[in-house]
Amino acid sequence: MDASTIQRYGDELYQALIHREAVTPLTEREPGITIDDAYQIQLRMIQHRLDAGERVVGKKIGVTSKVVMDMLGVNQPDFGHLLSGMAYDEGQPISVGSLIAPRAEAEVAFILARDLEGPGVTAADVLRATDCVMPCFEIVDSRIRDWKIRIQDTVADNASCGVFTLGGVRRSPRDLDLALAGMVLEKNGEVISTSTGASVQGSPVNAVAWLANTLGRLGIALKAGDVILSGSQSPLVPVAAGDSLHCSVGGLGSASVRFVA
Protein backbone atom coordinates (compact mmCIF):
# COMPACT_ATOMS: atom_id res chain seq x y z
CA MET A 1 0.00 0.00 0.00
CA ASP A 2 1.47 3.37 -1.00
CA ALA A 3 2.05 6.23 1.43
CA SER A 4 -0.80 8.40 0.16
CA THR A 5 -3.34 5.58 0.63
CA ILE A 6 -2.05 4.92 4.16
CA GLN A 7 -2.40 8.62 4.98
CA ARG A 8 -5.90 8.75 3.53
CA TYR A 9 -7.17 5.85 5.64
CA GLY A 10 -5.45 7.18 8.77
CA ASP A 11 -7.07 10.56 8.20
CA GLU A 12 -10.45 8.90 7.61
CA LEU A 13 -10.28 6.90 10.86
CA TYR A 14 -9.32 10.01 12.81
CA GLN A 15 -12.30 11.88 11.39
CA ALA A 16 -14.50 8.89 12.27
CA LEU A 17 -13.23 9.16 15.85
CA ILE A 18 -13.84 12.92 16.04
CA HIS A 19 -17.29 12.86 14.46
CA ARG A 20 -18.32 9.47 15.90
CA GLU A 21 -19.32 8.16 12.49
CA ALA A 22 -18.24 4.64 11.55
CA VAL A 23 -16.73 3.83 8.18
CA THR A 24 -16.85 0.90 5.78
CA PRO A 25 -14.33 -1.85 6.68
CA LEU A 26 -10.96 -1.22 5.12
CA THR A 27 -10.67 -4.89 4.20
CA GLU A 28 -13.75 -4.57 1.99
CA ARG A 29 -12.19 -1.69 0.09
CA GLU A 30 -8.58 -2.92 0.09
CA PRO A 31 -8.56 -6.75 -0.08
CA GLY A 32 -4.76 -6.75 -0.27
CA ILE A 33 -4.18 -4.72 2.88
CA THR A 34 -1.53 -6.28 5.14
CA ILE A 35 -1.10 -6.09 8.89
CA ASP A 36 2.01 -3.96 8.32
CA ASP A 37 -0.10 -1.56 6.25
CA ALA A 38 -2.64 -1.47 9.06
CA TYR A 39 -0.03 -0.53 11.67
CA GLN A 40 1.13 2.32 9.43
CA ILE A 41 -2.47 3.54 9.19
CA GLN A 42 -2.72 3.28 12.97
CA LEU A 43 0.35 5.49 13.39
CA ARG A 44 -1.13 8.10 11.04
CA MET A 45 -4.35 8.13 13.09
CA ILE A 46 -2.40 8.42 16.36
CA GLN A 47 -0.27 11.28 15.00
CA HIS A 48 -3.43 13.35 14.53
CA ARG A 49 -4.22 12.88 18.22
CA LEU A 50 -0.70 13.83 19.23
CA ASP A 51 -0.89 16.93 17.04
CA ALA A 52 -4.13 17.83 18.86
CA GLY A 53 -2.29 17.85 22.20
CA GLU A 54 -2.67 14.32 23.55
CA ARG A 55 0.30 12.24 24.68
CA VAL A 56 1.01 8.52 24.67
CA VAL A 57 0.64 7.03 28.17
CA GLY A 58 1.04 3.34 27.35
CA LYS A 59 -0.08 0.46 25.17
CA LYS A 60 -2.93 -2.02 24.96
CA ILE A 61 -2.79 -5.64 23.90
CA GLY A 62 -5.72 -7.09 22.00
CA VAL A 63 -6.74 -10.41 20.45
CA THR A 64 -5.23 -12.39 23.31
CA SER A 65 -7.77 -15.22 23.55
CA LYS A 66 -7.96 -18.22 21.24
CA VAL A 67 -11.66 -17.52 20.57
CA VAL A 68 -10.92 -14.04 19.19
CA MET A 69 -7.83 -15.24 17.30
CA ASP A 70 -9.93 -17.91 15.60
CA MET A 71 -12.62 -15.34 14.80
CA LEU A 72 -10.09 -13.03 13.11
CA GLY A 73 -8.04 -15.83 11.58
CA VAL A 74 -4.72 -14.97 13.25
CA ASN A 75 -2.31 -16.69 15.62
CA GLN A 76 -0.96 -13.75 17.61
CA PRO A 77 -2.25 -10.70 19.47
CA ASP A 78 -2.18 -7.10 18.28
CA PHE A 79 -1.45 -3.80 20.01
CA GLY A 80 -2.54 -0.18 20.08
CA HIS A 81 -1.56 3.05 21.78
CA LEU A 82 -3.11 4.48 24.93
CA LEU A 83 -3.40 8.26 24.90
CA SER A 84 -4.01 10.73 27.68
CA GLY A 85 -7.47 11.58 26.37
CA MET A 86 -8.59 7.97 26.83
CA ALA A 87 -8.00 7.80 30.59
CA TYR A 88 -10.89 8.00 33.06
CA ASP A 89 -10.60 7.95 36.84
CA GLU A 90 -12.49 5.20 38.65
CA GLY A 91 -15.91 6.57 39.55
CA GLN A 92 -15.85 9.09 36.72
CA PRO A 93 -18.85 8.28 34.51
CA ILE A 94 -18.24 7.53 30.85
CA SER A 95 -20.59 9.08 28.32
CA VAL A 96 -21.74 6.57 25.73
CA GLY A 97 -22.45 9.54 23.48
CA SER A 98 -18.70 10.12 23.17
CA LEU A 99 -18.28 6.70 21.55
CA ILE A 100 -19.81 4.85 18.59
CA ALA A 101 -20.53 1.25 19.64
CA PRO A 102 -18.83 0.72 23.03
CA ARG A 103 -18.13 -2.68 24.55
CA ALA A 104 -16.45 -3.26 27.90
CA GLU A 105 -13.60 -5.64 28.67
CA ALA A 106 -12.30 -6.50 32.14
CA GLU A 107 -8.58 -7.06 32.43
CA VAL A 108 -5.40 -6.41 34.41
CA ALA A 109 -3.26 -3.32 33.89
CA PHE A 110 0.49 -3.14 34.48
CA ILE A 111 2.37 0.02 35.46
CA LEU A 112 6.04 -0.18 34.61
CA ALA A 113 8.72 0.93 37.06
CA ARG A 114 11.46 0.87 34.43
CA ASP A 115 11.96 0.55 30.71
CA LEU A 116 11.39 -2.82 29.07
CA GLU A 117 12.86 -3.42 25.63
CA GLY A 118 12.89 -6.57 23.55
CA PRO A 119 13.72 -8.84 21.92
CA GLY A 120 14.48 -11.47 24.52
CA VAL A 121 12.15 -10.20 27.25
CA THR A 122 10.88 -13.02 29.50
CA ALA A 123 8.01 -13.22 31.96
CA ALA A 124 10.55 -12.85 34.76
CA ASP A 125 11.82 -9.64 33.16
CA VAL A 126 8.26 -8.29 33.07
CA LEU A 127 7.77 -9.03 36.77
CA ARG A 128 11.03 -7.29 37.66
CA ALA A 129 10.17 -4.22 35.56
CA THR A 130 6.59 -3.81 36.85
CA ASP A 131 5.81 -1.41 39.66
CA CYS A 132 2.26 -2.65 40.22
CA VAL A 133 -0.81 -4.25 38.68
CA MET A 134 -4.46 -3.37 39.09
CA PRO A 135 -7.84 -4.48 37.77
CA CYS A 136 -9.21 -2.25 35.04
CA PHE A 137 -11.76 -1.82 32.30
CA GLU A 138 -11.02 -1.08 28.69
CA ILE A 139 -13.99 0.25 26.76
CA VAL A 140 -13.30 -0.82 23.22
CA ASP A 141 -15.00 1.02 20.37
CA SER A 142 -14.85 0.42 16.65
CA ARG A 143 -14.72 3.15 14.05
CA ILE A 144 -15.47 0.31 11.61
CA ARG A 145 -19.18 0.03 10.90
CA ASP A 146 -21.13 -2.61 12.85
CA TRP A 147 -17.92 -4.16 14.25
CA LYS A 148 -17.44 -5.99 10.93
CA ILE A 149 -13.72 -6.31 11.48
CA ARG A 150 -10.87 -8.45 10.32
CA ILE A 151 -7.49 -8.21 11.98
CA GLN A 152 -6.31 -5.49 9.56
CA ASP A 153 -9.38 -3.36 10.35
CA THR A 154 -8.91 -3.44 14.10
CA VAL A 155 -5.14 -2.86 13.89
CA ALA A 156 -5.61 0.19 11.66
CA ASP A 157 -8.25 1.45 14.10
CA ASN A 158 -5.73 1.51 16.98
CA ALA A 159 -6.74 -2.00 18.06
CA SER A 160 -10.33 -0.77 18.52
CA CYS A 161 -9.34 1.17 21.62
CA GLY A 162 -11.87 3.59 23.06
CA VAL A 163 -11.20 4.63 26.66
CA PHE A 164 -10.05 2.95 29.87
CA THR A 165 -10.35 3.24 33.62
CA LEU A 166 -8.00 1.81 36.24
CA GLY A 167 -9.11 0.37 39.57
CA GLY A 168 -7.82 2.01 42.72
CA VAL A 169 -6.13 -1.06 44.21
CA ARG A 170 -2.45 -1.60 43.36
CA ARG A 171 -0.34 -4.64 44.15
CA SER A 172 3.01 -6.01 43.12
CA PRO A 173 2.64 -8.78 40.51
CA ARG A 174 5.29 -10.67 42.46
CA ASP A 175 2.82 -11.10 45.34
CA LEU A 176 0.24 -13.19 43.44
CA ASP A 177 -0.02 -15.65 40.58
CA LEU A 178 -1.85 -13.73 37.87
CA ALA A 179 -2.34 -16.89 35.79
CA LEU A 180 -4.39 -18.51 38.55
CA ALA A 181 -6.15 -15.39 39.88
CA GLY A 182 -9.88 -15.67 39.20
CA MET A 183 -11.90 -12.80 37.76
CA VAL A 184 -15.64 -12.28 38.22
CA LEU A 185 -17.42 -9.74 36.01
CA GLU A 186 -20.82 -8.33 36.91
CA LYS A 187 -23.11 -6.12 34.85
CA ASN A 188 -25.85 -4.29 36.74
CA GLY A 189 -25.35 -6.65 39.68
CA GLU A 190 -25.58 -9.87 37.65
CA VAL A 191 -22.60 -12.16 37.16
CA ILE A 192 -21.98 -12.52 33.44
CA SER A 193 -18.55 -14.15 33.26
CA THR A 194 -15.83 -15.84 35.28
CA SER A 195 -12.29 -16.53 34.15
CA THR A 196 -8.66 -16.75 35.21
CA GLY A 197 -5.60 -14.92 33.99
CA ALA A 198 -4.54 -18.07 32.14
CA SER A 199 -7.10 -17.14 29.47
CA VAL A 200 -4.71 -14.37 28.37
CA GLN A 201 -1.74 -16.05 26.66
CA GLY A 202 -1.38 -18.39 29.64
CA SER A 203 -0.85 -15.38 31.91
CA PRO A 204 -1.16 -11.59 31.54
CA VAL A 205 2.58 -11.48 32.25
CA ASN A 206 3.22 -13.47 29.06
CA ALA A 207 1.12 -11.01 27.08
CA VAL A 208 3.25 -8.09 28.29
CA ALA A 209 6.42 -10.01 27.37
CA TRP A 210 4.99 -10.59 23.88
CA LEU A 211 4.32 -6.86 23.55
CA ALA A 212 7.83 -5.89 24.67
CA ASN A 213 9.39 -8.31 22.21
CA THR A 214 7.12 -7.31 19.33
CA LEU A 215 7.84 -3.61 19.87
CA GLY A 216 11.52 -4.35 20.39
CA ARG A 217 11.79 -5.77 16.88
CA LEU A 218 10.48 -2.38 15.69
CA GLY A 219 13.05 -0.50 17.77
CA ILE A 220 10.46 0.67 20.32
CA ALA A 221 10.83 0.28 24.09
CA LEU A 222 8.13 0.25 26.75
CA LYS A 223 8.91 3.12 29.12
CA ALA A 224 8.89 3.51 32.88
CA GLY A 225 5.48 4.81 33.90
CA ASP A 226 3.70 3.27 30.92
CA VAL A 227 0.26 1.76 31.47
CA ILE A 228 -0.05 -1.62 29.75
CA LEU A 229 -3.49 -3.16 29.35
CA SER A 230 -2.68 -6.86 29.15
CA GLY A 231 -5.75 -8.18 27.33
CA SER A 232 -9.35 -8.99 28.09
CA GLN A 233 -10.25 -11.74 30.54
CA SER A 234 -13.95 -11.32 29.80
CA PRO A 235 -16.27 -11.37 26.81
CA LEU A 236 -16.88 -8.06 25.06
CA VAL A 237 -19.91 -6.64 26.85
CA PRO A 238 -22.08 -4.10 24.97
CA VAL A 239 -22.93 -1.16 27.23
CA ALA A 240 -25.53 1.61 27.23
CA ALA A 241 -26.41 4.59 29.36
CA GLY A 242 -27.39 3.47 32.86
CA ASP A 243 -25.21 0.36 32.87
CA SER A 244 -22.64 -0.27 35.57
CA LEU A 245 -19.94 -2.96 35.60
CA HIS A 246 -17.81 -4.37 38.40
CA CYS A 247 -14.93 -6.81 38.15
CA SER A 248 -13.02 -8.44 40.98
CA VAL A 249 -9.73 -10.30 40.71
CA GLY A 250 -8.78 -12.79 43.41
CA GLY A 251 -5.91 -11.53 45.52
CA LEU A 252 -5.82 -8.22 43.67
CA GLY A 253 -9.00 -6.21 44.14
CA SER A 254 -11.77 -4.74 42.04
CA ALA A 255 -12.66 -2.04 39.54
CA SER A 256 -15.95 -0.44 38.60
CA VAL A 257 -17.24 1.66 35.75
CA ARG A 258 -20.59 3.26 34.95
CA PHE A 259 -22.08 4.76 31.83
CA VAL A 260 -24.28 7.80 31.27
CA ALA A 261 -26.01 9.32 28.27
mmCIF file of C-alpha atoms in Angstrom:
data_model
loop_
_atom_site.group_PDB
_atom_site.id
_atom_site.type_symbol
_atom_site.label_atom_id
_atom_site.label_comp_id
_atom_site.label_asym_id
_atom_site.label_seq_id
_atom_site.Cartn_x
_atom_site.Cartn_y
_atom_site.Cartn_z
ATOM 1 C CA MET A 1 0.000 0.000 0.000
ATOM 2 C CA ASP A 2 1.469 3.365 -0.997
ATOM 3 C CA ALA A 3 2.052 6.227 1.428
ATOM 4 C CA SER A 4 -0.800 8.396 0.156
ATOM 5 C CA THR A 5 -3.337 5.579 0.633
ATOM 6 C CA ILE A 6 -2.047 4.925 4.157
ATOM 7 C CA GLN A 7 -2.397 8.618 4.976
ATOM 8 C CA ARG A 8 -5.904 8.746 3.532
ATOM 9 C CA TYR A 9 -7.165 5.853 5.644
ATOM 10 C CA GLY A 10 -5.448 7.177 8.769
ATOM 11 C CA ASP A 11 -7.072 10.561 8.198
ATOM 12 C CA GLU A 12 -10.449 8.900 7.612
ATOM 13 C CA LEU A 13 -10.277 6.901 10.856
ATOM 14 C CA TYR A 14 -9.315 10.014 12.814
ATOM 15 C CA GLN A 15 -12.301 11.879 11.386
ATOM 16 C CA ALA A 16 -14.504 8.891 12.265
ATOM 17 C CA LEU A 17 -13.229 9.163 15.847
ATOM 18 C CA ILE A 18 -13.842 12.917 16.040
ATOM 19 C CA HIS A 19 -17.288 12.856 14.457
ATOM 20 C CA ARG A 20 -18.323 9.465 15.903
ATOM 21 C CA GLU A 21 -19.322 8.163 12.485
ATOM 22 C CA ALA A 22 -18.235 4.637 11.554
ATOM 23 C CA VAL A 23 -16.727 3.828 8.180
ATOM 24 C CA THR A 24 -16.853 0.897 5.782
ATOM 25 C CA PRO A 25 -14.333 -1.849 6.677
ATOM 26 C CA LEU A 26 -10.956 -1.222 5.120
ATOM 27 C CA THR A 27 -10.674 -4.891 4.202
ATOM 28 C CA GLU A 28 -13.750 -4.573 1.987
ATOM 29 C CA ARG A 29 -12.187 -1.686 0.085
ATOM 30 C CA GLU A 30 -8.579 -2.925 0.095
ATOM 31 C CA PRO A 31 -8.563 -6.748 -0.085
ATOM 32 C CA GLY A 32 -4.765 -6.748 -0.269
ATOM 33 C CA ILE A 33 -4.176 -4.716 2.884
ATOM 34 C CA THR A 34 -1.527 -6.281 5.137
ATOM 35 C CA ILE A 35 -1.098 -6.091 8.888
ATOM 36 C CA ASP A 36 2.011 -3.964 8.319
ATOM 37 C CA ASP A 37 -0.099 -1.557 6.246
ATOM 38 C CA ALA A 38 -2.640 -1.474 9.056
ATOM 39 C CA TYR A 39 -0.029 -0.529 11.668
ATOM 40 C CA GLN A 40 1.132 2.321 9.432
ATOM 41 C CA ILE A 41 -2.468 3.539 9.185
ATOM 42 C CA GLN A 42 -2.723 3.280 12.972
ATOM 43 C CA LEU A 43 0.352 5.490 13.385
ATOM 44 C CA ARG A 44 -1.128 8.099 11.041
ATOM 45 C CA MET A 45 -4.353 8.134 13.090
ATOM 46 C CA ILE A 46 -2.404 8.418 16.361
ATOM 47 C CA GLN A 47 -0.273 11.277 14.995
ATOM 48 C CA HIS A 48 -3.433 13.351 14.532
ATOM 49 C CA ARG A 49 -4.224 12.875 18.223
ATOM 50 C CA LEU A 50 -0.701 13.828 19.234
ATOM 51 C CA ASP A 51 -0.893 16.928 17.040
ATOM 52 C CA ALA A 52 -4.130 17.831 18.864
ATOM 53 C CA GLY A 53 -2.290 17.847 22.203
ATOM 54 C CA GLU A 54 -2.668 14.323 23.553
ATOM 55 C CA ARG A 55 0.302 12.239 24.679
ATOM 56 C CA VAL A 56 1.014 8.519 24.673
ATOM 57 C CA VAL A 57 0.641 7.029 28.172
ATOM 58 C CA GLY A 58 1.037 3.338 27.346
ATOM 59 C CA LYS A 59 -0.082 0.458 25.167
ATOM 60 C CA LYS A 60 -2.928 -2.017 24.956
ATOM 61 C CA ILE A 61 -2.786 -5.638 23.899
ATOM 62 C CA GLY A 62 -5.716 -7.094 21.996
ATOM 63 C CA VAL A 63 -6.740 -10.408 20.451
ATOM 64 C CA THR A 64 -5.232 -12.389 23.310
ATOM 65 C CA SER A 65 -7.773 -15.217 23.551
ATOM 66 C CA LYS A 66 -7.965 -18.219 21.242
ATOM 67 C CA VAL A 67 -11.657 -17.515 20.570
ATOM 68 C CA VAL A 68 -10.919 -14.041 19.195
ATOM 69 C CA MET A 69 -7.833 -15.244 17.300
ATOM 70 C CA ASP A 70 -9.930 -17.906 15.595
ATOM 71 C CA MET A 71 -12.620 -15.341 14.796
ATOM 72 C CA LEU A 72 -10.094 -13.031 13.113
ATOM 73 C CA GLY A 73 -8.035 -15.826 11.581
ATOM 74 C CA VAL A 74 -4.715 -14.971 13.247
ATOM 75 C CA ASN A 75 -2.314 -16.693 15.615
ATOM 76 C CA GLN A 76 -0.956 -13.754 17.606
ATOM 77 C CA PRO A 77 -2.246 -10.696 19.472
ATOM 78 C CA ASP A 78 -2.180 -7.096 18.277
ATOM 79 C CA PHE A 79 -1.450 -3.796 20.007
ATOM 80 C CA GLY A 80 -2.540 -0.183 20.079
ATOM 81 C CA HIS A 81 -1.560 3.054 21.779
ATOM 82 C CA LEU A 82 -3.115 4.481 24.932
ATOM 83 C CA LEU A 83 -3.402 8.258 24.902
ATOM 84 C CA SER A 84 -4.009 10.734 27.684
ATOM 85 C CA GLY A 85 -7.473 11.582 26.365
ATOM 86 C CA MET A 86 -8.595 7.969 26.830
ATOM 87 C CA ALA A 87 -8.001 7.800 30.595
ATOM 88 C CA TYR A 88 -10.894 7.999 33.064
ATOM 89 C CA ASP A 89 -10.602 7.950 36.840
ATOM 90 C CA GLU A 90 -12.493 5.203 38.649
ATOM 91 C CA GLY A 91 -15.907 6.566 39.553
ATOM 92 C CA GLN A 92 -15.853 9.087 36.723
ATOM 93 C CA PRO A 93 -18.847 8.280 34.507
ATOM 94 C CA ILE A 94 -18.240 7.529 30.848
ATOM 95 C CA SER A 95 -20.589 9.080 28.317
ATOM 96 C CA VAL A 96 -21.740 6.570 25.729
ATOM 97 C CA GLY A 97 -22.449 9.541 23.482
ATOM 98 C CA SER A 98 -18.703 10.121 23.173
ATOM 99 C CA LEU A 99 -18.283 6.696 21.548
ATOM 100 C CA ILE A 100 -19.813 4.852 18.594
ATOM 101 C CA ALA A 101 -20.526 1.251 19.638
ATOM 102 C CA PRO A 102 -18.827 0.719 23.026
ATOM 103 C CA ARG A 103 -18.129 -2.678 24.550
ATOM 104 C CA ALA A 104 -16.452 -3.256 27.896
ATOM 105 C CA GLU A 105 -13.598 -5.642 28.665
ATOM 106 C CA ALA A 106 -12.297 -6.496 32.144
ATOM 107 C CA GLU A 107 -8.575 -7.056 32.427
ATOM 108 C CA VAL A 108 -5.402 -6.413 34.415
ATOM 109 C CA ALA A 109 -3.257 -3.323 33.893
ATOM 110 C CA PHE A 110 0.493 -3.145 34.475
ATOM 111 C CA ILE A 111 2.366 0.024 35.459
ATOM 112 C CA LEU A 112 6.043 -0.180 34.614
ATOM 113 C CA ALA A 113 8.720 0.932 37.063
ATOM 114 C CA ARG A 114 11.461 0.872 34.434
ATOM 115 C CA ASP A 115 11.963 0.547 30.708
ATOM 116 C CA LEU A 116 11.391 -2.816 29.068
ATOM 117 C CA GLU A 117 12.855 -3.423 25.628
ATOM 118 C CA GLY A 118 12.888 -6.574 23.547
ATOM 119 C CA PRO A 119 13.724 -8.838 21.922
ATOM 120 C CA GLY A 120 14.483 -11.468 24.517
ATOM 121 C CA VAL A 121 12.152 -10.199 27.251
ATOM 122 C CA THR A 122 10.884 -13.017 29.497
ATOM 123 C CA ALA A 123 8.011 -13.221 31.959
ATOM 124 C CA ALA A 124 10.552 -12.851 34.762
ATOM 125 C CA ASP A 125 11.818 -9.639 33.155
ATOM 126 C CA VAL A 126 8.261 -8.293 33.074
ATOM 127 C CA LEU A 127 7.765 -9.030 36.766
ATOM 128 C CA ARG A 128 11.031 -7.287 37.659
ATOM 129 C CA ALA A 129 10.170 -4.219 35.562
ATOM 130 C CA THR A 130 6.594 -3.815 36.851
ATOM 131 C CA ASP A 131 5.808 -1.407 39.659
ATOM 132 C CA CYS A 132 2.259 -2.645 40.223
ATOM 133 C CA VAL A 133 -0.809 -4.250 38.681
ATOM 134 C CA MET A 134 -4.460 -3.374 39.088
ATOM 135 C CA PRO A 135 -7.839 -4.484 37.771
ATOM 136 C CA CYS A 136 -9.206 -2.248 35.043
ATOM 137 C CA PHE A 137 -11.760 -1.816 32.298
ATOM 138 C CA GLU A 138 -11.018 -1.078 28.690
ATOM 139 C CA ILE A 139 -13.995 0.248 26.764
ATOM 140 C CA VAL A 140 -13.301 -0.816 23.220
ATOM 141 C CA ASP A 141 -14.998 1.019 20.375
ATOM 142 C CA SER A 142 -14.855 0.421 16.652
ATOM 143 C CA ARG A 143 -14.721 3.148 14.048
ATOM 144 C CA ILE A 144 -15.471 0.306 11.612
ATOM 145 C CA ARG A 145 -19.182 0.033 10.895
ATOM 146 C CA ASP A 146 -21.131 -2.607 12.854
ATOM 147 C CA TRP A 147 -17.920 -4.164 14.250
ATOM 148 C CA LYS A 148 -17.444 -5.985 10.932
ATOM 149 C CA ILE A 149 -13.718 -6.315 11.481
ATOM 150 C CA ARG A 150 -10.874 -8.451 10.322
ATOM 151 C CA ILE A 151 -7.488 -8.210 11.976
ATOM 152 C CA GLN A 152 -6.311 -5.488 9.558
ATOM 153 C CA ASP A 153 -9.376 -3.362 10.353
ATOM 154 C CA THR A 154 -8.908 -3.443 14.102
ATOM 155 C CA VAL A 155 -5.143 -2.858 13.888
ATOM 156 C CA ALA A 156 -5.614 0.187 11.657
ATOM 157 C CA ASP A 157 -8.253 1.449 14.102
ATOM 158 C CA ASN A 158 -5.727 1.507 16.980
ATOM 159 C CA ALA A 159 -6.741 -2.005 18.062
ATOM 160 C CA SER A 160 -10.328 -0.767 18.516
ATOM 161 C CA CYS A 161 -9.343 1.168 21.624
ATOM 162 C CA GLY A 162 -11.872 3.586 23.057
ATOM 163 C CA VAL A 163 -11.204 4.631 26.659
ATOM 164 C CA PHE A 164 -10.050 2.949 29.867
ATOM 165 C CA THR A 165 -10.354 3.237 33.621
ATOM 166 C CA LEU A 166 -8.002 1.814 36.239
ATOM 167 C CA GLY A 167 -9.113 0.366 39.574
ATOM 168 C CA GLY A 168 -7.818 2.014 42.722
ATOM 169 C CA VAL A 169 -6.130 -1.065 44.207
ATOM 170 C CA ARG A 170 -2.448 -1.596 43.355
ATOM 171 C CA ARG A 171 -0.336 -4.642 44.148
ATOM 172 C CA SER A 172 3.012 -6.011 43.116
ATOM 173 C CA PRO A 173 2.640 -8.781 40.513
ATOM 174 C CA ARG A 174 5.286 -10.669 42.463
ATOM 175 C CA ASP A 175 2.816 -11.099 45.340
ATOM 176 C CA LEU A 176 0.244 -13.187 43.440
ATOM 177 C CA ASP A 177 -0.021 -15.649 40.576
ATOM 178 C CA LEU A 178 -1.848 -13.730 37.865
ATOM 179 C CA ALA A 179 -2.338 -16.888 35.787
ATOM 180 C CA LEU A 180 -4.392 -18.506 38.550
ATOM 181 C CA ALA A 181 -6.145 -15.389 39.878
ATOM 182 C CA GLY A 182 -9.875 -15.665 39.204
ATOM 183 C CA MET A 183 -11.899 -12.802 37.763
ATOM 184 C CA VAL A 184 -15.637 -12.277 38.215
ATOM 185 C CA LEU A 185 -17.421 -9.739 36.013
ATOM 186 C CA GLU A 186 -20.820 -8.328 36.911
ATOM 187 C CA LYS A 187 -23.115 -6.125 34.850
ATOM 188 C CA ASN A 188 -25.846 -4.290 36.736
ATOM 189 C CA GLY A 189 -25.348 -6.653 39.679
ATOM 190 C CA GLU A 190 -25.580 -9.867 37.649
ATOM 191 C CA VAL A 191 -22.602 -12.161 37.161
ATOM 192 C CA ILE A 192 -21.981 -12.519 33.441
ATOM 193 C CA SER A 193 -18.553 -14.151 33.264
ATOM 194 C CA THR A 194 -15.826 -15.838 35.282
ATOM 195 C CA SER A 195 -12.294 -16.527 34.154
ATOM 196 C CA THR A 196 -8.658 -16.748 35.207
ATOM 197 C CA GLY A 197 -5.597 -14.919 33.987
ATOM 198 C CA ALA A 198 -4.539 -18.070 32.139
ATOM 199 C CA SER A 199 -7.102 -17.143 29.469
ATOM 200 C CA VAL A 200 -4.706 -14.369 28.368
ATOM 201 C CA GLN A 201 -1.743 -16.049 26.659
ATOM 202 C CA GLY A 202 -1.382 -18.393 29.639
ATOM 203 C CA SER A 203 -0.848 -15.378 31.905
ATOM 204 C CA PRO A 204 -1.160 -11.589 31.541
ATOM 205 C CA VAL A 205 2.585 -11.483 32.249
ATOM 206 C CA ASN A 206 3.223 -13.475 29.060
ATOM 207 C CA ALA A 207 1.119 -11.007 27.076
ATOM 208 C CA VAL A 208 3.250 -8.089 28.286
ATOM 209 C CA ALA A 209 6.425 -10.013 27.371
ATOM 210 C CA TRP A 210 4.986 -10.593 23.878
ATOM 211 C CA LEU A 211 4.324 -6.858 23.545
ATOM 212 C CA ALA A 212 7.827 -5.890 24.674
ATOM 213 C CA ASN A 213 9.386 -8.314 22.205
ATOM 214 C CA THR A 214 7.123 -7.307 19.326
ATOM 215 C CA LEU A 215 7.841 -3.611 19.867
ATOM 216 C CA GLY A 216 11.521 -4.346 20.394
ATOM 217 C CA ARG A 217 11.785 -5.766 16.884
ATOM 218 C CA LEU A 218 10.481 -2.377 15.694
ATOM 219 C CA GLY A 219 13.046 -0.500 17.773
ATOM 220 C CA ILE A 220 10.455 0.671 20.316
ATOM 221 C CA ALA A 221 10.827 0.279 24.086
ATOM 222 C CA LEU A 222 8.131 0.255 26.746
ATOM 223 C CA LYS A 223 8.908 3.117 29.118
ATOM 224 C CA ALA A 224 8.890 3.513 32.885
ATOM 225 C CA GLY A 225 5.479 4.808 33.901
ATOM 226 C CA ASP A 226 3.699 3.272 30.918
ATOM 227 C CA VAL A 227 0.262 1.765 31.466
ATOM 228 C CA ILE A 228 -0.047 -1.618 29.754
ATOM 229 C CA LEU A 229 -3.494 -3.164 29.348
ATOM 230 C CA SER A 230 -2.681 -6.860 29.149
ATOM 231 C CA GLY A 231 -5.750 -8.183 27.325
ATOM 232 C CA SER A 232 -9.349 -8.994 28.085
ATOM 233 C CA GLN A 233 -10.248 -11.737 30.544
ATOM 234 C CA SER A 234 -13.951 -11.322 29.804
ATOM 235 C CA PRO A 235 -16.272 -11.372 26.808
ATOM 236 C CA LEU A 236 -16.882 -8.059 25.057
ATOM 237 C CA VAL A 237 -19.913 -6.641 26.850
ATOM 238 C CA PRO A 238 -22.075 -4.103 24.971
ATOM 239 C CA VAL A 239 -22.927 -1.156 27.228
ATOM 240 C CA ALA A 240 -25.526 1.611 27.234
ATOM 241 C CA ALA A 241 -26.411 4.595 29.360
ATOM 242 C CA GLY A 242 -27.387 3.469 32.862
ATOM 243 C CA ASP A 243 -25.213 0.360 32.866
ATOM 244 C CA SER A 244 -22.637 -0.271 35.574
ATOM 245 C CA LEU A 245 -19.940 -2.961 35.604
ATOM 246 C CA HIS A 246 -17.815 -4.365 38.396
ATOM 247 C CA CYS A 247 -14.932 -6.808 38.148
ATOM 248 C CA SER A 248 -13.019 -8.436 40.976
ATOM 249 C CA VAL A 249 -9.727 -10.304 40.706
ATOM 250 C CA GLY A 250 -8.784 -12.794 43.414
ATOM 251 C CA GLY A 251 -5.910 -11.530 45.516
ATOM 252 C CA LEU A 252 -5.816 -8.217 43.665
ATOM 253 C CA GLY A 253 -8.998 -6.206 44.143
ATOM 254 C CA SER A 254 -11.769 -4.738 42.042
ATOM 255 C CA ALA A 255 -12.660 -2.044 39.540
ATOM 256 C CA SER A 256 -15.953 -0.440 38.597
ATOM 257 C CA VAL A 257 -17.239 1.658 35.753
ATOM 258 C CA ARG A 258 -20.589 3.256 34.954
ATOM 259 C CA PHE A 259 -22.081 4.763 31.827
ATOM 260 C CA VAL A 260 -24.279 7.799 31.274
ATOM 261 C CA ALA A 261 -26.013 9.315 28.267
#
